[in-house]
């Protein structure tokens, strides 16, 4: 073409020239071009996935749940456990099972008394770094006991139903007639409380002497202390706990710990504050007694 049409010729040549991708496609061939396009799409997908993974993880392995670190102590062994603060006592037992191999049904879990299964760790105010005591026996140990506690309790209950109320029996009247001890711990009627962190004191025993109860949860022992001596009883040796409100003072109970097969083995304690009665029975006997 003439020189005055040179610009037009250039434009037409540019428009008619293949773009880079078409050129690359021509060089690679149709099959290679499709593979190249698929590779670009896969690279883009991987990049997107990596971005999403980074956002979703956020460095939070607990899905944003508030956790608490606990020290589990069982059979002289210590285990570290991290668990959500809103987990229940039952969930904690399952976690302990994973750590120790001890079935939940065979566990007595202690934190300021027997830990309730239906409440969360937050509700019972478990703090970070708290020590959780676990007491448990294997099924073979439990089966080795000659007389199951459940049978003994049923026999005792049937025998009690045949008798007059405990408070009216002569052996108890001689202690109750002394009246309420001056240094007895305060009672709260109609409530249930966990065991206090201090010994229960100011009560009477069968001879009318002062007695105190100390619950050594980490040793699974009940200490019964008097002025003369302190008896250290394994909780597993206590076959039953008998209680009855004191007539005219139903915010206090009389309580007996059965240490043998007959009534002669009962250790009686008088003026036990009513709010602690259930906690004492649960701690001494525990749910595993039925196995």
C-alpha positions as YAML, in Angstrom:
chain: A
units: angstrom
residues:
- id: 1
  name: UNK
  ca: [0.00, 0.00, 0.00]
- id: 2
  name: UNK
  ca: [0.99, 3.65, -0.44]
- id: 3
  name: UNK
  ca: [2.90, 5.32, 2.38]
- id: 4
  name: UNK
  ca: [-0.10, 7.51, 3.32]
- id: 5
  name: UNK
  ca: [-1.92, 4.30, 4.23]
- id: 6
  name: UNK
  ca: [0.94, 3.13, 6.42]
- id: 7
  name: UNK
  ca: [-0.81, 3.96, 9.70]
- id: 8
  name: UNK
  ca: [-3.88, 2.01, 8.68]
- id: 9
  name: UNK
  ca: [-1.70, -0.86, 7.68]
- id: 10
  name: UNK
  ca: [-0.10, -0.86, 11.09]
- id: 11
  name: UNK
  ca: [-3.47, -0.81, 12.84]
- id: 12
  name: UNK
  ca: [-4.77, -3.65, 10.74]
- id: 13
  name: UNK
  ca: [-1.64, -5.64, 11.45]
- id: 14
  name: UNK
  ca: [-2.03, -5.08, 15.19]
- id: 15
  name: UNK
  ca: [-5.69, -6.08, 15.25]
- id: 16
  name: UNK
  ca: [-4.98, -9.08, 13.20]
- id: 17
  name: UNK
  ca: [-2.06, -10.24, 15.34]
- id: 18
  name: UNK
  ca: [-2.74, -13.13, 17.74]
- id: 19
  name: UNK
  ca: [-2.77, -12.17, 21.47]
- id: 20
  name: UNK
  ca: [-0.29, -13.74, 23.91]
- id: 21
  name: UNK
  ca: [-2.62, -16.48, 25.10]
- id: 22
  name: UNK
  ca: [-3.57, -17.43, 21.52]
- id: 23
  name: UNK
  ca: [0.08, -17.42, 20.59]
- id: 24
  name: UNK
  ca: [0.95, -19.57, 23.55]
- id: 25
  name: UNK
  ca: [-1.94, -21.83, 22.65]
- id: 26
  name: UNK
  ca: [-0.65, -22.13, 19.13]
- id: 27
  name: UNK
  ca: [2.80, -23.03, 20.40]
- id: 28
  name: UNK
  ca: [1.50, -25.53, 22.99]
- id: 29
  name: UNK
  ca: [-1.16, -27.09, 20.84]
- id: 30
  name: UNK
  ca: [-4.82, -27.47, 21.80]
- id: 31
  name: UNK
  ca: [-4.21, -30.19, 24.40]
- id: 32
  name: UNK
  ca: [-1.36, -28.32, 26.07]
- id: 33
  name: UNK
  ca: [-3.40, -25.12, 26.15]
- id: 34
  name: UNK
  ca: [-6.24, -26.88, 27.97]
- id: 35
  name: UNK
  ca: [-3.79, -28.34, 30.47]
- id: 36
  name: UNK
  ca: [-2.28, -24.92, 31.01]
- id: 37
  name: UNK
  ca: [-5.74, -23.43, 31.66]
- id: 38
  name: UNK
  ca: [-6.62, -26.24, 34.11]
- id: 39
  name: UNK
  ca: [-3.33, -25.67, 35.95]
- id: 40
  name: UNK
  ca: [-4.15, -21.97, 36.34]
- id: 41
  name: UNK
  ca: [-7.60, -22.80, 37.74]
- id: 42
  name: UNK
  ca: [-6.17, -25.33, 40.20]
- id: 43
  name: UNK
  ca: [-3.55, -22.85, 41.36]
- id: 44
  name: UNK
  ca: [-6.27, -20.29, 41.95]
- id: 45
  name: UNK
  ca: [-8.39, -22.83, 43.87]
- id: 46
  name: UNK
  ca: [-5.48, -23.80, 46.10]
- id: 47
  name: UNK
  ca: [-4.75, -20.20, 46.82]
- id: 48
  name: UNK
  ca: [-8.38, -19.61, 47.81]
- id: 49
  name: UNK
  ca: [-8.44, -22.72, 50.03]
- id: 50
  name: UNK
  ca: [-5.27, -21.66, 51.78]
- id: 51
  name: UNK
  ca: [-6.75, -18.26, 52.45]
- id: 52
  name: UNK
  ca: [-9.96, -19.72, 53.84]
- id: 53
  name: UNK
  ca: [-8.09, -22.18, 56.09]
- id: 54
  name: UNK
  ca: [-6.05, -19.37, 57.53]
- id: 55
  name: UNK
  ca: [-9.16, -17.39, 58.36]
- id: 56
  name: UNK
  ca: [-11.18, -20.29, 59.85]
- id: 57
  name: UNK
  ca: [-8.41, -21.55, 62.13]
- id: 58
  name: UNK
  ca: [-7.56, -18.19, 63.54]
- id: 59
  name: UNK
  ca: [-5.05, -19.83, 65.90]
- id: 60
  name: UNK
  ca: [-7.92, -21.09, 68.13]
- id: 61
  name: UNK
  ca: [-7.91, -24.86, 68.48]
- id: 62
  name: UNK
  ca: [-10.82, -24.86, 70.96]
- id: 63
  name: UNK
  ca: [-13.35, -23.24, 68.61]
- id: 64
  name: UNK
  ca: [-13.42, -20.16, 70.81]
- id: 65
  name: UNK
  ca: [-14.49, -22.09, 73.94]
- id: 66
  name: UNK
  ca: [-13.04, -20.97, 77.25]
- id: 67
  name: UNK
  ca: [-10.88, -23.75, 78.68]
- id: 68
  name: UNK
  ca: [-9.32, -24.56, 82.03]
- id: 69
  name: UNK
  ca: [-6.14, -26.51, 82.81]
- id: 70
  name: UNK
  ca: [-6.54, -29.14, 85.51]
- id: 71
  name: UNK
  ca: [-4.21, -31.46, 87.40]
- id: 72
  name: UNK
  ca: [-5.81, -34.92, 87.70]
- id: 73
  name: UNK
  ca: [-4.47, -36.99, 90.60]
- id: 74
  name: UNK
  ca: [-5.29, -40.70, 90.74]
- id: 75
  name: UNK
  ca: [-3.50, -43.63, 92.35]
- id: 76
  name: UNK
  ca: [-0.42, -41.48, 93.07]
- id: 77
  name: UNK
  ca: [-0.21, -40.49, 89.40]
- id: 78
  name: UNK
  ca: [-0.68, -36.98, 88.03]
- id: 79
  name: UNK
  ca: [-2.18, -36.09, 84.65]
- id: 80
  name: UNK
  ca: [-2.53, -32.72, 82.90]
- id: 81
  name: UNK
  ca: [-5.92, -32.07, 81.32]
- id: 82
  name: UNK
  ca: [-7.31, -29.11, 79.37]
- id: 83
  name: UNK
  ca: [-11.10, -29.10, 79.14]
- id: 84
  name: UNK
  ca: [-13.83, -26.55, 78.30]
- id: 85
  name: UNK
  ca: [-15.00, -24.62, 81.35]
- id: 86
  name: UNK
  ca: [-18.61, -25.34, 80.38]
- id: 87
  name: UNK
  ca: [-18.06, -29.12, 80.37]
- id: 88
  name: UNK
  ca: [-20.13, -31.07, 82.90]
- id: 89
  name: UNK
  ca: [-18.86, -33.33, 85.64]
- id: 90
  name: UNK
  ca: [-19.96, -36.29, 83.52]
- id: 91
  name: UNK
  ca: [-17.82, -35.03, 80.61]
- id: 92
  name: UNK
  ca: [-14.88, -34.63, 82.97]
- id: 93
  name: UNK
  ca: [-15.28, -38.28, 84.01]
- id: 94
  name: UNK
  ca: [-15.12, -39.32, 80.35]
- id: 95
  name: UNK
  ca: [-11.91, -37.33, 79.92]
- id: 96
  name: UNK
  ca: [-10.46, -38.93, 83.05]
- id: 97
  name: UNK
  ca: [-11.38, -42.32, 81.60]
- id: 98
  name: UNK
  ca: [-9.35, -41.49, 78.48]
- id: 99
  name: UNK
  ca: [-6.36, -40.51, 80.64]
- id: 100
  name: UNK
  ca: [-6.41, -43.27, 83.25]
- id: 101
  name: UNK
  ca: [-8.49, -46.11, 81.82]
- id: 102
  name: UNK
  ca: [-10.68, -45.98, 84.94]
- id: 103
  name: UNK
  ca: [-14.37, -46.31, 83.89]
- id: 104
  name: UNK
  ca: [-16.59, -43.34, 84.83]
- id: 105
  name: UNK
  ca: [-18.88, -45.61, 86.87]
- id: 106
  name: UNK
  ca: [-15.93, -46.54, 89.09]
- id: 107
  name: UNK
  ca: [-14.74, -42.96, 89.69]
- id: 108
  name: UNK
  ca: [-15.21, -40.78, 92.73]
- id: 109
  name: UNK
  ca: [-14.13, -37.32, 91.55]
- id: 110
  name: UNK
  ca: [-13.37, -34.85, 94.31]
- id: 111
  name: UNK
  ca: [-13.24, -31.07, 94.17]
- id: 112
  name: UNK
  ca: [-14.31, -29.49, 97.46]
- id: 113
  name: UNK
  ca: [-16.42, -32.58, 98.00]
- id: 114
  name: UNK
  ca: [-17.90, -35.06, 95.55]
- id: 115
  name: UNK
  ca: [-18.06, -33.39, 92.14]
- id: 116
  name: UNK
  ca: [-21.65, -33.31, 90.74]
- id: 117
  name: UNK
  ca: [-22.08, -34.84, 87.28]
- id: 118
  name: UNK
  ca: [-24.92, -32.57, 86.14]
- id: 119
  name: UNK
  ca: [-23.21, -29.22, 86.77]
- id: 120
  name: UNK
  ca: [-20.56, -27.51, 84.69]
- id: 121
  name: UNK
  ca: [-17.05, -26.75, 85.90]
- id: 122
  name: UNK
  ca: [-17.94, -23.06, 85.66]
- id: 123
  name: UNK
  ca: [-20.97, -23.53, 87.94]
- id: 124
  name: UNK
  ca: [-18.95, -25.22, 90.67]
- id: 125
  name: UNK
  ca: [-16.23, -22.57, 90.32]
- id: 126
  name: UNK
  ca: [-13.35, -24.77, 89.17]
- id: 127
  name: UNK
  ca: [-10.31, -22.54, 88.67]
- id: 128
  name: UNK
  ca: [-7.35, -22.80, 86.34]
- id: 129
  name: UNK
  ca: [-4.68, -25.09, 87.73]
- id: 130
  name: UNK
  ca: [-7.08, -26.78, 90.18]
- id: 131
  name: UNK
  ca: [-6.23, -30.22, 91.53]
- id: 132
  name: UNK
  ca: [-8.91, -32.84, 90.91]
- id: 133
  name: UNK
  ca: [-8.68, -35.89, 93.15]
- id: 134
  name: UNK
  ca: [-9.92, -39.17, 91.68]
- id: 135
  name: UNK
  ca: [-10.57, -42.25, 93.77]
- id: 136
  name: UNK
  ca: [-11.58, -45.49, 92.15]
- id: 137
  name: UNK
  ca: [-11.35, -49.24, 92.44]
- id: 138
  name: UNK
  ca: [-11.22, -51.87, 89.75]
- id: 139
  name: UNK
  ca: [-14.25, -54.08, 89.32]
- id: 140
  name: UNK
  ca: [-12.29, -57.06, 90.70]
- id: 141
  name: UNK
  ca: [-11.58, -55.16, 93.91]
- id: 142
  name: UNK
  ca: [-15.22, -54.30, 94.36]
- id: 143
  name: UNK
  ca: [-16.38, -57.86, 93.70]
- id: 144
  name: UNK
  ca: [-13.92, -59.06, 96.33]
- id: 145
  name: UNK
  ca: [-16.01, -57.43, 99.07]
- id: 146
  name: UNK
  ca: [-17.92, -60.18, 100.87]
- id: 147
  name: UNK
  ca: [-21.16, -58.30, 101.46]
- id: 148
  name: UNK
  ca: [-22.26, -55.61, 98.96]
- id: 149
  name: UNK
  ca: [-23.02, -52.28, 100.62]
- id: 150
  name: UNK
  ca: [-26.38, -52.11, 98.92]
- id: 151
  name: UNK
  ca: [-27.51, -55.33, 100.66]
- id: 152
  name: UNK
  ca: [-26.31, -54.10, 104.04]
- id: 153
  name: UNK
  ca: [-28.13, -50.77, 103.62]
- id: 154
  name: UNK
  ca: [-31.38, -52.54, 102.76]
- id: 155
  name: UNK
  ca: [-31.08, -54.79, 105.81]
- id: 156
  name: UNK
  ca: [-30.34, -51.86, 108.10]
- id: 157
  name: UNK
  ca: [-33.25, -49.85, 106.73]
- id: 158
  name: UNK
  ca: [-35.66, -52.75, 107.23]
- id: 159
  name: UNK
  ca: [-34.45, -53.18, 110.81]
- id: 160
  name: UNK
  ca: [-34.83, -49.46, 111.55]
- id: 161
  name: UNK
  ca: [-38.43, -49.48, 110.34]
- id: 162
  name: UNK
  ca: [-39.29, -52.00, 113.07]
- id: 163
  name: UNK
  ca: [-38.02, -49.79, 115.86]
- id: 164
  name: UNK
  ca: [-39.09, -46.58, 117.51]
- id: 165
  name: UNK
  ca: [-37.54, -43.33, 116.25]
- id: 166
  name: UNK
  ca: [-33.86, -43.04, 117.09]
- id: 167
  name: UNK
  ca: [-34.31, -39.78, 118.97]
- id: 168
  name: UNK
  ca: [-36.64, -41.51, 121.44]
- id: 169
  name: UNK
  ca: [-34.32, -44.42, 122.21]
- id: 170
  name: UNK
  ca: [-32.74, -44.35, 125.65]
- id: 171
  name: UNK
  ca: [-29.17, -44.66, 124.45]
- id: 172
  name: UNK
  ca: [-29.53, -41.47, 122.41]
- id: 173
  name: UNK
  ca: [-31.66, -39.49, 124.85]
- id: 174
  name: UNK
  ca: [-28.88, -39.37, 127.41]
- id: 175
  name: UNK
  ca: [-26.74, -37.47, 124.90]
- id: 176
  name: UNK
  ca: [-29.48, -35.34, 123.33]
- id: 177
  name: UNK
  ca: [-30.81, -34.28, 126.71]
- id: 178
  name: UNK
  ca: [-27.55, -32.44, 127.30]
- id: 179
  name: UNK
  ca: [-28.86, -29.92, 124.78]
- id: 180
  name: UNK
  ca: [-27.22, -28.24, 121.84]
- id: 181
  name: UNK
  ca: [-23.43, -27.71, 122.22]
- id: 182
  name: UNK
  ca: [-22.46, -24.08, 122.66]
- id: 183
  name: UNK
  ca: [-19.75, -24.21, 120.00]
- id: 184
  name: UNK
  ca: [-21.76, -26.13, 117.42]
- id: 185
  name: UNK
  ca: [-21.44, -24.99, 113.80]
- id: 186
  name: UNK
  ca: [-24.42, -22.95, 112.46]
- id: 187
  name: UNK
  ca: [-27.09, -24.84, 110.54]
- id: 188
  name: UNK
  ca: [-29.10, -23.77, 107.49]
- id: 189
  name: UNK
  ca: [-32.45, -25.52, 107.29]
- id: 190
  name: UNK
  ca: [-33.82, -26.65, 103.95]
- id: 191
  name: UNK
  ca: [-30.57, -26.29, 101.98]
- id: 192
  name: UNK
  ca: [-27.84, -28.62, 100.73]
- id: 193
  name: UNK
  ca: [-24.25, -27.45, 100.74]
- id: 194
  name: UNK
  ca: [-20.90, -28.89, 99.76]
- id: 195
  name: UNK
  ca: [-18.54, -29.94, 102.51]
- id: 196
  name: UNK
  ca: [-16.73, -27.00, 104.09]
- id: 197
  name: UNK
  ca: [-12.97, -26.72, 103.71]
- id: 198
  name: UNK
  ca: [-12.57, -26.92, 107.50]
- id: 199
  name: UNK
  ca: [-13.43, -29.89, 109.78]
- id: 200
  name: UNK
  ca: [-16.98, -30.21, 111.10]
- id: 201
  name: UNK
  ca: [-16.59, -29.59, 114.83]
- id: 202
  name: UNK
  ca: [-18.47, -28.91, 118.07]
- id: 203
  name: UNK
  ca: [-20.52, -32.14, 117.91]
- id: 204
  name: UNK
  ca: [-20.99, -34.93, 120.49]
- id: 205
  name: UNK
  ca: [-20.23, -38.63, 120.23]
- id: 206
  name: UNK
  ca: [-22.06, -41.46, 121.99]
- id: 207
  name: UNK
  ca: [-20.26, -40.90, 125.28]
- id: 208
  name: UNK
  ca: [-21.10, -37.19, 125.24]
- id: 209
  name: UNK
  ca: [-17.56, -36.11, 124.41]
- id: 210
  name: UNK
  ca: [-16.70, -33.56, 121.74]
- id: 211
  name: UNK
  ca: [-15.98, -34.92, 118.27]
- id: 212
  name: UNK
  ca: [-14.95, -33.48, 114.91]
- id: 213
  name: UNK
  ca: [-15.07, -34.91, 111.39]
- id: 214
  name: UNK
  ca: [-12.29, -34.27, 108.89]
- id: 215
  name: UNK
  ca: [-12.66, -35.44, 105.29]
- id: 216
  name: UNK
  ca: [-9.28, -36.25, 103.75]
- id: 217
  name: UNK
  ca: [-10.40, -36.54, 100.14]
- id: 218
  name: UNK
  ca: [-6.94, -36.97, 98.66]
- id: 219
  name: UNK
  ca: [-6.43, -40.02, 100.92]
- id: 220
  name: UNK
  ca: [-10.05, -41.23, 100.68]
- id: 221
  name: UNK
  ca: [-10.24, -41.21, 104.48]
- id: 222
  name: UNK
  ca: [-12.58, -39.94, 107.19]
- id: 223
  name: UNK
  ca: [-10.83, -38.79, 110.34]
- id: 224
  name: UNK
  ca: [-12.93, -38.93, 113.52]
- id: 225
  name: UNK
  ca: [-11.17, -36.87, 116.15]
- id: 226
  name: UNK
  ca: [-11.76, -36.63, 119.90]
- id: 227
  name: UNK
  ca: [-9.76, -35.12, 122.73]
- id: 228
  name: UNK
  ca: [-8.07, -38.48, 123.31]
- id: 229
  name: UNK
  ca: [-7.27, -39.68, 119.79]
- id: 230
  name: UNK
  ca: [-8.04, -39.51, 116.05]
- id: 231
  name: UNK
  ca: [-9.36, -42.53, 114.15]
- id: 232
  name: UNK
  ca: [-8.40, -42.59, 110.47]
- id: 233
  name: UNK
  ca: [-10.99, -44.64, 108.58]
- id: 234
  name: UNK
  ca: [-10.75, -45.58, 104.88]
- id: 235
  name: UNK
  ca: [-14.04, -44.51, 103.34]
- id: 236
  name: UNK
  ca: [-14.29, -47.89, 101.65]
- id: 237
  name: UNK
  ca: [-14.51, -49.54, 105.10]
- id: 238
  name: UNK
  ca: [-17.64, -47.57, 106.04]
- id: 239
  name: UNK
  ca: [-20.55, -49.77, 105.00]
- id: 240
  name: UNK
  ca: [-23.42, -47.36, 105.58]
- id: 241
  name: UNK
  ca: [-24.39, -43.93, 106.92]
- id: 242
  name: UNK
  ca: [-27.55, -43.63, 109.04]
- id: 243
  name: UNK
  ca: [-29.12, -40.22, 109.74]
- id: 244
  name: UNK
  ca: [-32.22, -38.83, 111.41]
- id: 245
  name: UNK
  ca: [-33.28, -35.25, 112.25]
- id: 246
  name: UNK
  ca: [-33.14, -34.44, 115.95]
- id: 247
  name: UNK
  ca: [-36.66, -34.08, 117.32]
- id: 248
  name: UNK
  ca: [-37.45, -30.43, 118.02]
- id: 249
  name: UNK
  ca: [-34.23, -29.35, 116.23]
- id: 250
  name: UNK
  ca: [-34.70, -30.67, 112.70]
- id: 251
  name: UNK
  ca: [-32.01, -28.35, 111.35]
- id: 252
  name: UNK
  ca: [-29.54, -30.74, 113.01]
- id: 253
  name: UNK
  ca: [-29.16, -34.51, 112.60]
- id: 254
  name: UNK
  ca: [-27.83, -37.44, 114.51]
- id: 255
  name: UNK
  ca: [-25.62, -39.59, 112.30]
- id: 256
  name: UNK
  ca: [-23.97, -43.01, 112.53]
- id: 257
  name: UNK
  ca: [-21.15, -44.51, 110.48]
- id: 258
  name: UNK
  ca: [-21.45, -48.29, 110.19]
- id: 259
  name: UNK
  ca: [-17.98, -49.82, 110.54]
- id: 260
  name: UNK
  ca: [-19.01, -53.48, 110.76]
- id: 261
  name: UNK
  ca: [-21.92, -55.87, 110.15]
- id: 262
  name: UNK
  ca: [-23.87, -55.19, 113.39]
- id: 263
  name: UNK
  ca: [-25.30, -52.22, 115.28]
- id: 264
  name: UNK
  ca: [-22.49, -52.51, 117.80]
- id: 265
  name: UNK
  ca: [-20.17, -51.16, 115.10]
- id: 266
  name: UNK
  ca: [-22.10, -47.87, 114.70]
- id: 267
  name: UNK
  ca: [-20.14, -44.72, 115.53]
- id: 268
  name: UNK
  ca: [-22.70, -42.08, 116.52]
- id: 269
  name: UNK
  ca: [-22.29, -38.34, 116.05]
- id: 270
  name: UNK
  ca: [-24.90, -35.84, 117.29]
- id: 271
  name: UNK
  ca: [-25.77, -32.30, 116.16]
- id: 272
  name: UNK
  ca: [-24.57, -32.54, 112.57]
- id: 273
  name: UNK
  ca: [-25.70, -29.41, 110.64]
- id: 274
  name: UNK
  ca: [-28.49, -30.47, 108.25]
- id: 275
  name: UNK
  ca: [-27.06, -28.71, 105.19]
- id: 276
  name: UNK
  ca: [-24.03, -31.04, 105.16]
- id: 277
  name: UNK
  ca: [-25.82, -34.37, 105.64]
- id: 278
  name: UNK
  ca: [-26.21, -35.24, 101.93]
- id: 279
  name: UNK
  ca: [-22.65, -34.15, 101.13]
- id: 280
  name: UNK
  ca: [-21.29, -36.37, 103.90]
- id: 281
  name: UNK
  ca: [-23.24, -39.40, 102.67]
- id: 282
  name: UNK
  ca: [-22.23, -38.85, 99.04]
- id: 283
  name: UNK
  ca: [-18.57, -38.35, 99.94]
- id: 284
  name: UNK
  ca: [-18.31, -41.35, 102.26]
- id: 285
  name: UNK
  ca: [-20.34, -43.82, 100.20]
- id: 286
  name: UNK
  ca: [-20.05, -42.48, 96.66]
- id: 287
  name: UNK
  ca: [-22.04, -43.70, 93.66]
- id: 288
  name: UNK
  ca: [-19.65, -46.57, 92.99]
- id: 289
  name: UNK
  ca: [-21.01, -48.37, 96.08]
- id: 290
  name: UNK
  ca: [-23.74, -49.96, 93.93]
- id: 291
  name: UNK
  ca: [-21.36, -51.95, 91.81]
...
